[in-house]
Amino acid sequence: MGYKTILVHVDASAASSDRIRLAAGLARAAGAHLVGSALTGVSRFVSPAMAACGDARLAERCAALRRDAALALQRFDALVRAEALLSSEARLIDDDADGGMSVQARYCDLVVVGQAGAAAPGQRDDLPEYLLLTSTRPVLVVPHADHAGALDGPALVAWDGSVEATRAVAGALPLLRAARSTTVVAFGEDAAPCAQLAAWLGRHGIAARTGHSMLDVDIGEALLTMAADLGAGLLVMGGYGHARYRELLLGGVTATVLRAMTLPVLLAH
Amino acid sequence: MFNTILVHVDLSSHAPARMRYAASLAQNHHAHLIGAAMFGVSRSIFPVGYASRPGTLEASYFDPLELNARRALAQFEEIATQTRVGHETRVVCDQADDGLARLARFADLVVISQDDPDEALPDLAVHLPEYVILNSARPVLVVPRADPPAAAGRDVLLAWDGSKEASRAMSAALPLLREASTVTIAALTGPNFNADEVRNARPDLMHFLGRHGIAPRVLIREPQRDAGHELLDVAAELACGVLVMGCYGHGKLRELCLGGASRTVLAEARIPVLLAH
């Protein structure tokens, strides 16, 4: 299934424009509807009536948050017009970025968010992780550093045979179909299933090259190096296959990639 | 798109109906059909596969298992050839549950049968549907032991409670929903999901499906009894051929327990059910 509805997070950060452009380009190529969603940060549990009967400073603060979000959406509108998209909508929603995006993610095929570390002041900074764990859709994370490669350049798929990796590859099919080439690198002792993965991808019209790595430490760094060597425009991987506390203690592939990535990464959990 | 469909092949009395159902699905979706017969012995016993050494004690135990797998695959071969779908056969040196869950990684849909308490095959000592659903990354279509005709399933019922599990099932079932003659969304209200929430989410839901070329109708129901039975009742009233629903995993520690509704449906459904986890 191609992407028919793409949801992009719109905020006041400097990285927002790049992210919207990338999402708009994808939507245009796929003929998909693009939803630009700006979350005000005002809790959905605070109704306007409640805010009005509270302290005047509260109402002022809410109004300021809504104004910022509306400004960000104006930028979204301008960028979408410049990309000449056929179908799009801008949404201003009273909610936290994480909860609000997670609920809307149920009604889209792909979620596009920015890498953590570039959030606007006062916003939570773990949106990619949060969405990865709580939404059911693949999440495309756009780096905040300038990235040279195009999304439809070479793609690198990290494969360890896990449920998470399987979901990521399935969620990335439309992107892999558009990619100039697809390289699968398998980690772990068992290289055999790689051929089966290639056969399955083949029936989806994707000719993948496969390779194998015996590495079992610093996989995150290794992946990013491989992606750089390939000149990759996209990395596809499962996310948080290990329990969270283990990731916290030991650091993990997902955490490393999310922190150090310089190319768009598609993740699924 | 369903480009690769994996079907469980064994000597169960329900296997022919299951394989015919899978073959007709493969035909409708122009998919490649993989028939997998499991040897029945864990891959940890034979990590590189079983190679018979005639005349040994080992062979007297294991050769019949291999023979069974090959006999089952011969049946599959016959059905797949009749239906004229592109297919391949696999003998997998593993137990049915793990073998299917692992092969599911390289398929878009897995087709298995509902448990039949009247038929206890040795390799089905565990509850196969539960295990495969919870351990495969792919949607699983469970063909009921009522052995439905292959052509059934033009009207689809989608269970909706606003959860992420329901949302995952919806997106996994898109190819099936697209082929359906009608799609009905059954929104069952409850303590955590009231009719207002259904109404609020409705435009998003309709637009999302609409962009995939699906025009469902929405039915809001307050369950008279538990959600599982209610879904089966609605499906029967509307004469739906397939039910699509999400199911809860309850975290890694309780992975072997499915939630109440999916448990009821898996035990009692008389129509095929597509479940995603």
Coordinates of C-alpha atoms in Angstrom, one line a residue, chain A residues 167 170, chain B residues 2 4-6 104 107-112 132-133 136-142 168-176 244-245 273-277:
Chain A
R167 CA 7.6 -3.8 10.8
A170 CA 7.1 -3.2 5.7
Chain B
F2 CA -0.5 -8.8 -0.1
T4 CA 3.4 -12.9 -0.4
I5 CA 0.9 -15.1 1.5
L6 CA 2.1 -17.8 3.9
A104 CA 5.9 -14.7 8.8
A107 CA 5.2 -12.7 4.1
D108 CA 2.5 -10.0 4.0
L109 CA -0.2 -12.2 5.5
V110 CA -0.2 -15.5 7.4
V111 CA -3.2 -18.0 7.1
I112 CA -3.8 -20.5 9.8
V132 CA 1.5 -16.9 15.9
I133 CA -0.5 -13.7 16.3
S136 CA 4.7 -12.5 14.2
A137 CA 5.0 -9.0 12.9
R138 CA 2.4 -9.7 10.3
P139 CA -1.4 -9.8 10.3
V140 CA -2.8 -13.3 10.8
L141 CA -5.9 -14.6 9.1
V142 CA -7.5 -17.4 11.2
R168 CA -2.7 -1.4 13.5
A169 CA -5.3 -4.0 12.5
M170 CA -7.0 -1.5 10.2
S171 CA -3.8 -0.6 8.4
A172 CA -2.7 -4.2 8.1
A173 CA -6.1 -5.1 6.6
L174 CA -6.1 -2.4 4.0
P175 CA -5.6 -4.7 1.0
L176 CA -8.5 -6.9 2.3
V244 CA -10.9 -7.6 11.3
M245 CA -9.7 -6.8 14.8
V273 CA -10.9 -13.4 11.4
L274 CA -7.9 -11.2 10.6
L275 CA -6.0 -10.2 13.7
A276 CA -3.0 -7.9 14.1
H277 CA -1.0 -7.4 17.2

